[in-house]
CSV table of C-alpha atoms in Angstrom, one decimal:
chain,number,residue,atom,x,y,z
R,1,UNK,CA,-0.2,0.0,0.0
R,2,UNK,CA,1.1,3.6,-0.7
R,3,UNK,CA,1.0,6.1,2.2
R,4,UNK,CA,-1.8,8.2,0.2
R,5,UNK,CA,-4.0,5.0,0.8
R,6,UNK,CA,-3.5,4.8,4.5
R,7,UNK,CA,-4.2,8.4,4.9
R,8,UNK,CA,-7.5,8.0,2.8
R,9,UNK,CA,-8.4,4.9,4.9
R,10,UNK,CA,-7.8,6.7,8.0
R,11,UNK,CA,-9.8,10.2,7.1
R,12,UNK,CA,-12.8,8.0,5.6
R,13,UNK,CA,-13.3,10.9,3.1
R,14,UNK,CA,-11.7,11.5,-0.1
R,15,UNK,CA,-10.2,8.1,0.0
R,16,UNK,CA,-10.5,7.2,-3.7
R,17,UNK,CA,-9.6,10.9,-4.8
R,18,UNK,CA,-6.4,10.7,-2.4
R,19,UNK,CA,-5.5,6.9,-3.7
R,20,UNK,CA,-5.9,7.7,-7.5
R,21,UNK,CA,-4.0,11.2,-6.8
R,22,UNK,CA,-1.3,9.2,-5.0
R,23,UNK,CA,-1.2,6.7,-7.8
R,24,UNK,CA,-0.8,9.2,-10.5
R,25,UNK,CA,1.9,11.2,-8.7
R,26,UNK,CA,3.8,7.8,-8.4
R,27,UNK,CA,3.3,6.9,-11.9
R,28,UNK,CA,4.0,10.4,-13.0
R,29,UNK,CA,7.3,10.4,-11.0
R,30,UNK,CA,8.5,6.9,-11.7
R,31,UNK,CA,9.6,6.5,-8.2
R,32,UNK,CA,8.1,4.4,-5.4
R,33,UNK,CA,7.4,6.0,-1.9
R,34,UNK,CA,10.4,5.8,0.7
R,35,UNK,CA,8.2,4.6,3.4
R,36,UNK,CA,7.0,1.8,1.0
R,37,UNK,CA,10.6,0.4,0.7
R,38,UNK,CA,10.7,0.8,4.7
R,39,UNK,CA,7.9,-1.1,5.1
R,40,UNK,CA,9.0,-4.0,2.5
R,41,UNK,CA,12.4,-3.9,4.5
R,42,UNK,CA,10.8,-4.4,7.7
R,43,UNK,CA,8.4,-7.1,6.4
R,44,UNK,CA,11.5,-9.1,5.1
R,45,UNK,CA,12.9,-9.0,8.3
R,46,UNK,CA,10.0,-10.6,10.2
R,47,UNK,CA,8.0,-7.3,11.2
R,48,UNK,CA,4.7,-6.1,9.8
R,49,UNK,CA,3.7,-2.7,8.8
R,50,UNK,CA,1.3,-2.0,11.5
R,51,UNK,CA,1.1,-3.1,15.1
R,52,UNK,CA,-1.1,-6.7,14.5
R,53,UNK,CA,1.5,-7.6,11.6
R,54,UNK,CA,4.3,-6.7,14.0
R,55,UNK,CA,3.0,-9.4,17.0
R,56,UNK,CA,2.7,-11.9,14.2
R,57,UNK,CA,6.4,-11.4,13.1
R,58,UNK,CA,7.4,-11.5,16.7
R,59,UNK,CA,5.8,-15.0,17.2
R,60,UNK,CA,7.8,-15.9,13.8
R,61,UNK,CA,11.1,-14.8,15.3
R,62,UNK,CA,10.3,-16.6,18.6
R,63,UNK,CA,9.8,-19.9,16.6
R,64,UNK,CA,12.9,-19.6,14.4
R,65,UNK,CA,14.7,-18.9,17.6
R,66,UNK,CA,13.3,-22.1,19.2
R,67,UNK,CA,14.1,-24.2,15.8
R,68,UNK,CA,18.0,-22.9,16.4
R,69,UNK,CA,18.1,-23.9,20.0
R,70,UNK,CA,16.4,-27.3,19.1
R,71,UNK,CA,18.9,-28.1,16.4
R,72,UNK,CA,22.0,-27.4,19.1
R,73,UNK,CA,23.6,-31.0,19.6
R,74,UNK,CA,24.2,-31.8,23.4
R,75,UNK,CA,27.7,-31.8,24.8
R,76,UNK,CA,28.0,-35.6,24.4
R,77,UNK,CA,27.8,-35.5,20.3
R,78,UNK,CA,29.4,-32.1,19.9
R,79,UNK,CA,32.0,-33.8,17.8
R,80,UNK,CA,31.6,-37.2,15.6
R,81,UNK,CA,32.6,-40.3,17.3
R,82,UNK,CA,34.5,-41.4,14.2
R,83,UNK,CA,36.1,-40.0,11.2
R,84,UNK,CA,38.4,-41.3,8.7
R,85,UNK,CA,41.7,-40.0,10.7
R,86,UNK,CA,40.8,-42.1,13.8
R,87,UNK,CA,41.9,-45.1,12.0
R,88,UNK,CA,45.5,-44.1,11.7
R,89,UNK,CA,45.4,-42.9,15.3
R,90,UNK,CA,43.9,-45.9,16.6
R,91,UNK,CA,46.8,-47.9,14.9
R,92,UNK,CA,49.4,-45.6,16.4
R,93,UNK,CA,48.1,-45.6,19.8
R,94,UNK,CA,46.9,-48.9,20.3
R,95,UNK,CA,50.2,-50.4,19.0
R,96,UNK,CA,52.3,-48.2,21.4
R,97,UNK,CA,50.1,-49.3,24.2
R,98,UNK,CA,50.3,-53.0,23.2
R,99,UNK,CA,53.8,-53.1,22.8
R,100,UNK,CA,54.4,-51.1,26.3
R,101,UNK,CA,52.2,-53.7,27.8
R,102,UNK,CA,53.7,-56.8,26.5
R,103,UNK,CA,57.6,-55.3,27.1
R,104,UNK,CA,56.7,-54.7,30.6
R,105,UNK,CA,55.1,-57.9,31.1
R,106,UNK,CA,58.1,-59.8,29.6
R,107,UNK,CA,60.3,-58.0,31.6
R,108,UNK,CA,58.6,-59.1,34.9
R,109,UNK,CA,57.9,-62.5,33.3
R,110,UNK,CA,61.0,-63.9,35.1
R,111,UNK,CA,60.3,-63.0,38.7
R,112,UNK,CA,56.3,-63.2,38.7
R,113,UNK,CA,53.8,-65.9,38.1
R,114,UNK,CA,51.5,-65.8,35.4
R,115,UNK,CA,48.4,-65.6,37.8
R,116,UNK,CA,49.8,-62.2,38.7
R,117,UNK,CA,50.7,-61.0,35.1
R,118,UNK,CA,47.5,-62.0,33.6
R,119,UNK,CA,45.1,-61.9,36.5
R,120,UNK,CA,46.1,-58.8,38.1
R,121,UNK,CA,48.4,-56.6,36.2
R,122,UNK,CA,46.9,-56.8,32.8
R,123,UNK,CA,43.3,-56.8,33.6
R,124,UNK,CA,44.3,-53.5,35.6
R,125,UNK,CA,45.6,-51.8,32.8
R,126,UNK,CA,42.6,-52.4,30.7
R,127,UNK,CA,40.5,-51.1,33.5
R,128,UNK,CA,42.4,-47.8,33.9
R,129,UNK,CA,43.0,-47.6,30.2
R,130,UNK,CA,39.4,-47.6,29.5
R,131,UNK,CA,38.7,-45.0,32.1
R,132,UNK,CA,41.4,-42.6,30.8
R,133,UNK,CA,40.4,-42.8,27.4
R,134,UNK,CA,36.9,-41.8,28.2
R,135,UNK,CA,37.9,-39.2,30.4
R,136,UNK,CA,40.0,-37.4,27.6
R,137,UNK,CA,37.0,-38.1,25.0
R,138,UNK,CA,34.8,-36.2,27.5
R,139,UNK,CA,37.0,-33.0,28.0
R,140,UNK,CA,37.4,-33.1,24.0
R,141,UNK,CA,33.4,-33.3,23.8
R,142,UNK,CA,32.9,-30.8,26.5
R,143,UNK,CA,35.4,-28.4,24.7
R,144,UNK,CA,33.7,-28.6,21.6
R,145,UNK,CA,30.4,-28.2,22.8
R,146,UNK,CA,31.7,-25.0,24.9
R,147,UNK,CA,33.5,-23.4,21.7
R,148,UNK,CA,31.6,-24.9,18.9
R,149,UNK,CA,34.6,-26.1,17.5
R,150,UNK,CA,34.7,-29.7,15.6
R,151,UNK,CA,38.4,-29.9,14.7
R,152,UNK,CA,39.7,-30.7,18.1
R,153,UNK,CA,42.1,-33.9,18.8
R,154,UNK,CA,41.7,-35.4,22.3
R,155,UNK,CA,44.6,-35.9,24.2
R,156,UNK,CA,46.3,-39.3,23.6
R,157,UNK,CA,46.4,-41.7,26.5
R,158,UNK,CA,48.2,-44.4,27.7
R,159,UNK,CA,51.1,-46.4,30.0
R,160,UNK,CA,53.4,-44.2,31.2
R,161,UNK,CA,56.6,-45.8,29.4
R,162,UNK,CA,59.2,-44.3,31.4
R,163,UNK,CA,57.7,-45.4,34.7
R,164,UNK,CA,56.8,-48.9,33.5
R,165,UNK,CA,60.6,-49.4,33.2
R,166,UNK,CA,61.6,-47.2,36.7
R,167,UNK,CA,58.8,-49.3,38.6
R,168,UNK,CA,59.6,-52.7,36.9
R,169,UNK,CA,63.3,-52.3,37.6
R,170,UNK,CA,63.5,-50.1,40.7
R,171,UNK,CA,60.8,-51.4,42.7
R,172,UNK,CA,59.1,-55.0,41.7
R,173,UNK,CA,62.4,-56.5,41.0
R,174,UNK,CA,64.5,-55.0,43.7
R,175,UNK,CA,61.9,-56.0,46.0
R,176,UNK,CA,61.7,-59.5,44.6
R,177,UNK,CA,65.3,-60.0,44.7
R,178,UNK,CA,65.7,-58.7,48.1
R,179,UNK,CA,62.9,-60.8,49.6
R,180,UNK,CA,64.6,-64.0,48.7
R,181,UNK,CA,63.3,-64.5,45.1
R,182,UNK,CA,60.8,-66.9,46.3
R,183,UNK,CA,56.9,-67.5,45.4
R,184,UNK,CA,56.3,-65.4,48.4
R,185,UNK,CA,58.6,-62.7,47.1
R,186,UNK,CA,57.0,-62.2,44.0
R,187,UNK,CA,53.8,-61.6,45.6
R,188,UNK,CA,55.5,-58.9,48.1
R,189,UNK,CA,56.7,-57.6,45.2
R,190,UNK,CA,53.9,-57.2,43.2
R,191,UNK,CA,51.9,-55.7,46.2
R,192,UNK,CA,54.7,-53.1,46.8
R,193,UNK,CA,54.6,-52.0,43.1
R,194,UNK,CA,50.8,-51.3,43.1
R,195,UNK,CA,50.9,-49.5,46.3
R,196,UNK,CA,53.6,-47.4,45.1
R,197,UNK,CA,51.4,-46.7,42.0
R,198,UNK,CA,48.7,-45.8,44.0
R,199,UNK,CA,50.8,-43.1,46.3
R,200,UNK,CA,52.1,-41.6,42.5
R,201,UNK,CA,48.6,-41.3,41.5
R,202,UNK,CA,47.9,-39.5,44.8
R,203,UNK,CA,50.7,-37.3,44.4
R,204,UNK,CA,49.7,-36.3,40.9
R,205,UNK,CA,45.8,-35.4,41.9
R,206,UNK,CA,47.5,-33.6,44.7
R,207,UNK,CA,49.5,-31.3,41.9
R,208,UNK,CA,46.8,-30.9,39.9
R,209,UNK,CA,45.7,-27.3,41.7
R,210,UNK,CA,48.9,-26.0,41.3
R,211,UNK,CA,49.6,-27.1,37.7
R,212,UNK,CA,48.8,-23.7,36.2
R,213,UNK,CA,51.3,-21.9,38.6
R,214,UNK,CA,53.9,-24.5,37.7
R,215,UNK,CA,53.2,-23.6,34.1
R,216,UNK,CA,53.3,-19.9,34.4
R,217,UNK,CA,56.4,-20.0,36.5
R,218,UNK,CA,58.8,-22.2,34.4
R,219,UNK,CA,59.6,-21.4,30.8
R,220,UNK,CA,58.2,-23.3,28.3
R,221,UNK,CA,61.5,-24.0,27.1
R,222,UNK,CA,62.8,-26.0,30.1
R,223,UNK,CA,59.5,-27.9,29.9
R,224,UNK,CA,59.7,-29.0,26.4
R,225,UNK,CA,63.5,-29.6,26.6
R,226,UNK,CA,62.9,-32.1,29.4
R,227,UNK,CA,60.3,-33.8,27.6
R,228,UNK,CA,62.5,-34.0,24.6
R,229,UNK,CA,65.3,-35.9,26.9
R,230,UNK,CA,62.5,-38.4,27.9
R,231,UNK,CA,61.1,-39.4,24.5
R,232,UNK,CA,65.1,-39.4,23.2
R,233,UNK,CA,66.2,-41.6,25.9
R,234,UNK,CA,63.2,-43.8,26.6
R,235,UNK,CA,60.6,-43.5,23.4
R,236,UNK,CA,63.5,-43.5,20.4
R,237,UNK,CA,67.0,-44.6,21.8
R,238,UNK,CA,65.3,-47.5,23.9
R,239,UNK,CA,63.1,-48.6,21.0
R,240,UNK,CA,66.2,-48.4,18.3
R,241,UNK,CA,68.4,-50.6,20.4
R,242,UNK,CA,65.7,-53.3,20.2
R,243,UNK,CA,65.0,-52.7,16.7
R,244,UNK,CA,68.9,-53.1,16.0
R,245,UNK,CA,68.8,-56.8,17.3
R,246,UNK,CA,66.6,-57.7,14.4
R,247,UNK,CA,67.5,-55.3,11.6
R,248,UNK,CA,66.2,-57.6,9.0
R,249,UNK,CA,62.7,-57.3,10.7
R,250,UNK,CA,62.6,-53.9,11.9
R,251,UNK,CA,64.4,-51.4,9.8
R,252,UNK,CA,62.4,-51.4,6.8
R,253,UNK,CA,59.3,-50.9,8.9
R,254,UNK,CA,60.9,-48.3,10.6
R,255,UNK,CA,61.9,-46.6,7.4
R,256,UNK,CA,58.4,-46.9,6.1
R,257,UNK,CA,56.8,-45.4,9.2
R,258,UNK,CA,59.6,-42.3,9.0
R,259,UNK,CA,58.2,-41.7,5.3
R,260,UNK,CA,55.0,-41.8,6.2
R,261,UNK,CA,55.3,-39.3,9.5
R,262,UNK,CA,58.0,-36.8,8.0
R,263,UNK,CA,57.5,-37.0,4.4
R,264,UNK,CA,54.0,-37.4,3.8
R,265,UNK,CA,54.4,-40.2,1.6
R,266,UNK,CA,51.5,-42.7,1.9
R,267,UNK,CA,50.0,-45.6,0.1
R,268,UNK,CA,46.5,-44.4,-1.3
R,269,UNK,CA,43.4,-45.6,0.8
R,270,UNK,CA,45.5,-47.2,3.3
R,271,UNK,CA,46.4,-45.9,7.1
R,272,UNK,CA,49.8,-44.8,7.1
R,273,UNK,CA,50.9,-46.7,10.1
R,274,UNK,CA,49.3,-49.9,8.9
R,275,UNK,CA,51.9,-50.7,6.2
R,276,UNK,CA,54.8,-50.7,8.7
R,277,UNK,CA,52.9,-53.1,10.8
R,278,UNK,CA,52.0,-55.6,8.0
R,279,UNK,CA,55.3,-55.3,6.5
R,280,UNK,CA,57.1,-56.2,10.0
R,281,UNK,CA,54.7,-59.2,10.6
R,282,UNK,CA,55.3,-60.4,7.0
R,283,UNK,CA,59.2,-60.1,7.9
R,284,UNK,CA,59.0,-61.5,11.3
R,285,UNK,CA,57.5,-64.9,10.0
R,286,UNK,CA,59.6,-64.8,6.8
R,287,UNK,CA,62.9,-64.8,9.1
R,288,UNK,CA,62.0,-67.2,11.5
R,289,UNK,CA,61.5,-64.5,14.2
R,290,UNK,CA,57.9,-65.4,14.6
R,291,UNK,CA,57.3,-69.0,15.1
R,292,UNK,CA,53.9,-71.3,15.2
R,293,UNK,CA,55.0,-72.7,18.6
R,294,UNK,CA,55.0,-69.1,20.0
R,295,UNK,CA,51.5,-68.6,18.9
R,296,UNK,CA,50.6,-72.0,20.4
R,297,UNK,CA,52.3,-71.3,23.5
R,298,UNK,CA,50.2,-67.8,23.6
R,299,UNK,CA,47.0,-69.5,22.8
R,300,UNK,CA,47.3,-71.6,26.3
R,301,UNK,CA,47.1,-68.0,27.8
R,302,UNK,CA,43.8,-66.7,26.1
R,303,UNK,CA,40.8,-66.4,28.4
R,304,UNK,CA,38.6,-64.3,30.4
R,305,UNK,CA,40.2,-62.3,33.0
R,306,UNK,CA,37.7,-60.3,35.1
R,307,UNK,CA,38.9,-57.0,36.0
R,308,UNK,CA,38.0,-56.7,39.7
R,309,UNK,CA,39.4,-54.2,42.4
R,310,UNK,CA,42.0,-55.7,44.9
R,311,UNK,CA,42.8,-54.2,47.9
R,312,UNK,CA,45.2,-57.0,49.3
R,313,UNK,CA,48.6,-55.2,48.2
R,314,UNK,CA,47.9,-52.4,50.6
R,315,UNK,CA,48.9,-54.7,53.3
R,316,UNK,CA,52.3,-53.7,52.4
R,317,UNK,CA,51.7,-49.8,52.6
R,318,UNK,CA,54.6,-49.5,55.1
R,319,UNK,CA,57.1,-51.2,52.7
R,320,UNK,CA,56.7,-48.5,50.1
R,321,UNK,CA,58.3,-46.0,52.3
R,322,UNK,CA,61.4,-47.4,51.5
R,323,UNK,CA,60.8,-46.6,48.0
R,324,UNK,CA,59.6,-43.1,48.2
R,325,UNK,CA,62.9,-41.8,46.6
R,326,UNK,CA,61.6,-43.4,43.5
R,327,UNK,CA,57.7,-42.5,43.9
R,328,UNK,CA,57.6,-38.9,44.4
R,329,UNK,CA,60.3,-38.0,41.8
R,330,UNK,CA,58.4,-40.1,39.0
R,331,UNK,CA,55.2,-38.7,40.2
R,332,UNK,CA,56.5,-35.1,39.8
R,333,UNK,CA,58.3,-36.1,36.3
R,334,UNK,CA,54.5,-37.4,35.1
R,335,UNK,CA,52.9,-34.1,36.3
R,336,UNK,CA,55.6,-32.1,34.5
R,337,UNK,CA,55.0,-34.3,31.4
R,338,UNK,CA,51.3,-33.7,31.6
R,339,UNK,CA,51.9,-30.0,31.6
R,340,UNK,CA,54.3,-30.2,28.7
R,341,UNK,CA,51.8,-32.4,26.6
R,342,UNK,CA,49.0,-29.8,27.3
R,343,UNK,CA,51.2,-27.0,26.1
R,344,UNK,CA,52.0,-29.0,22.7
R,345,UNK,CA,48.3,-29.3,22.4
R,346,UNK,CA,47.9,-25.8,22.7
R,347,UNK,CA,50.5,-24.9,20.3
R,348,UNK,CA,48.7,-27.3,17.9
R,349,UNK,CA,45.6,-25.2,18.8
R,350,UNK,CA,43.9,-27.5,21.2
R,351,UNK,CA,43.9,-25.4,24.5
R,352,UNK,CA,42.6,-28.2,27.2
R,353,UNK,CA,42.2,-27.4,30.9
R,354,UNK,CA,45.4,-28.0,32.6
R,355,UNK,CA,44.0,-29.2,35.7
R,356,UNK,CA,41.4,-31.5,34.2
R,357,UNK,CA,44.5,-33.2,32.6
R,358,UNK,CA,46.8,-33.6,35.7
R,359,UNK,CA,43.7,-34.9,37.7
R,360,UNK,CA,42.7,-37.1,35.1
R,361,UNK,CA,46.2,-38.8,34.9
R,362,UNK,CA,46.3,-39.1,38.5
R,363,UNK,CA,42.8,-40.6,38.9
R,364,UNK,CA,43.6,-43.2,36.1
R,365,UNK,CA,46.7,-44.2,37.9
R,366,UNK,CA,44.6,-44.7,41.2
R,367,UNK,CA,42.5,-46.6,39.4
R,368,UNK,CA,44.9,-48.8,37.8
R,369,UNK,CA,46.5,-49.6,41.3
R,370,UNK,CA,43.1,-50.5,42.7
R,371,UNK,CA,42.5,-53.0,40.0
R,372,UNK,CA,46.1,-54.6,40.6
R,373,UNK,CA,48.5,-52.5,37.9
R,374,UNK,CA,51.9,-51.1,39.3
R,375,UNK,CA,52.1,-49.0,36.0
R,376,UNK,CA,51.1,-45.5,36.0
R,377,UNK,CA,49.0,-44.1,33.3
R,378,UNK,CA,49.5,-40.5,31.6
R,379,UNK,CA,48.8,-38.5,28.6
R,380,UNK,CA,51.0,-39.3,25.7
R,381,UNK,CA,53.7,-37.0,23.7
R,382,UNK,CA,52.7,-36.5,19.9
R,383,UNK,CA,49.4,-35.0,20.3
R,384,UNK,CA,50.3,-32.6,17.1
R,385,UNK,CA,51.0,-36.1,15.0
R,386,UNK,CA,47.8,-37.4,16.2
R,387,UNK,CA,45.9,-34.0,14.9
R,388,UNK,CA,48.1,-34.2,11.7
R,389,UNK,CA,46.7,-37.6,11.0
R,390,UNK,CA,43.2,-36.1,11.2
R,391,UNK,CA,42.2,-38.3,14.2
R,392,UNK,CA,39.6,-36.5,16.7
R,393,UNK,CA,38.3,-38.8,19.6
R,394,UNK,CA,37.4,-42.0,18.1
R,395,UNK,CA,40.9,-43.5,18.2
R,396,UNK,CA,41.2,-42.8,21.8
R,397,UNK,CA,37.8,-44.6,22.4
R,398,UNK,CA,38.3,-47.4,20.2
R,399,UNK,CA,42.1,-48.0,21.7
R,400,UNK,CA,40.5,-48.1,25.2
R,401,UNK,CA,37.9,-50.7,24.2
R,402,UNK,CA,40.5,-52.7,22.3
R,403,UNK,CA,42.6,-52.8,25.2
R,404,UNK,CA,39.9,-54.0,27.6
R,405,UNK,CA,39.3,-56.9,24.8
R,406,UNK,CA,42.9,-57.8,24.8
R,407,UNK,CA,43.1,-57.7,28.6
């Protein structure tokens, strides 16, 4: 409608004349009334040109807002649970934890009976692994829900590799030899290791509230420097020494892994970490490193091992005091390592809560001890690598679930 028409209706007199006059004027000038444009613009935004239409527009706006709120996803589905990049991430994380668990078990096999290793330690690892992976998946989902981001990668999680070797050699095997290397000594050594792991977890949880102050007071160069030394000494050099024992089996897969990770050379439609695993397995069978008798022996150990809490080790709580020189420094190292890993995640664009991460590491370690494992748990170095793979949260959840199945 034109303004002339509205004025004519309001005045109830000379309406037709005013309207015709207005039309003639508009046609003569070849222009539309400016207020008409305002009415059209307001109508396009959901507001009417008069009060009753305006009320209707308000209802429409409210409906749109309600629809938008209804489409918002709940926090537990803020990110997809599985994407293609999670395949690479799962292979890397699961194989790393599996290798660490097998190495630790083999290290203790000469001292501890199978009942302790397969009925106590390994199920304890499974329980804590599942809890920790779910913990960090929830952390990522909450972060995604709060920020609206869907490109987050949850922190990788697993067995604390340096701590495993330190506890095995410095506590469990030391107690075993000190107690006379008898069957009773084996059970005592396991109990002391479990209680020491419990104390380690408590120390980490206590340090969680002051984690941000440590992060602010210590230069990042110092934090990353110590992290690099741990990675170089335990994760690279130690592994490379083991590979050098069977170079015909290990060097070729290592070369392919380096090409995939550092040169971005990949086989089309195949996870980058899967080819080295398959190649290593094939070479092991071809060179005689893997034997059918080994498989037969391992098959005898397959069975259902229930994950149940065990408080019997806490009978040896007093004996742990003699090993606090190992427990406390290791707990401090893990706490600092968590700060470092969280900082590396922030450098990659994923700024997670430090206190949540430190408390999660400590709580996972406590749960591991309550279920019989003497090995601590922690977030892993290499968040940026998993993010570069395209992994999000599915890789961690799959690693936790598969670890439970294996254990």
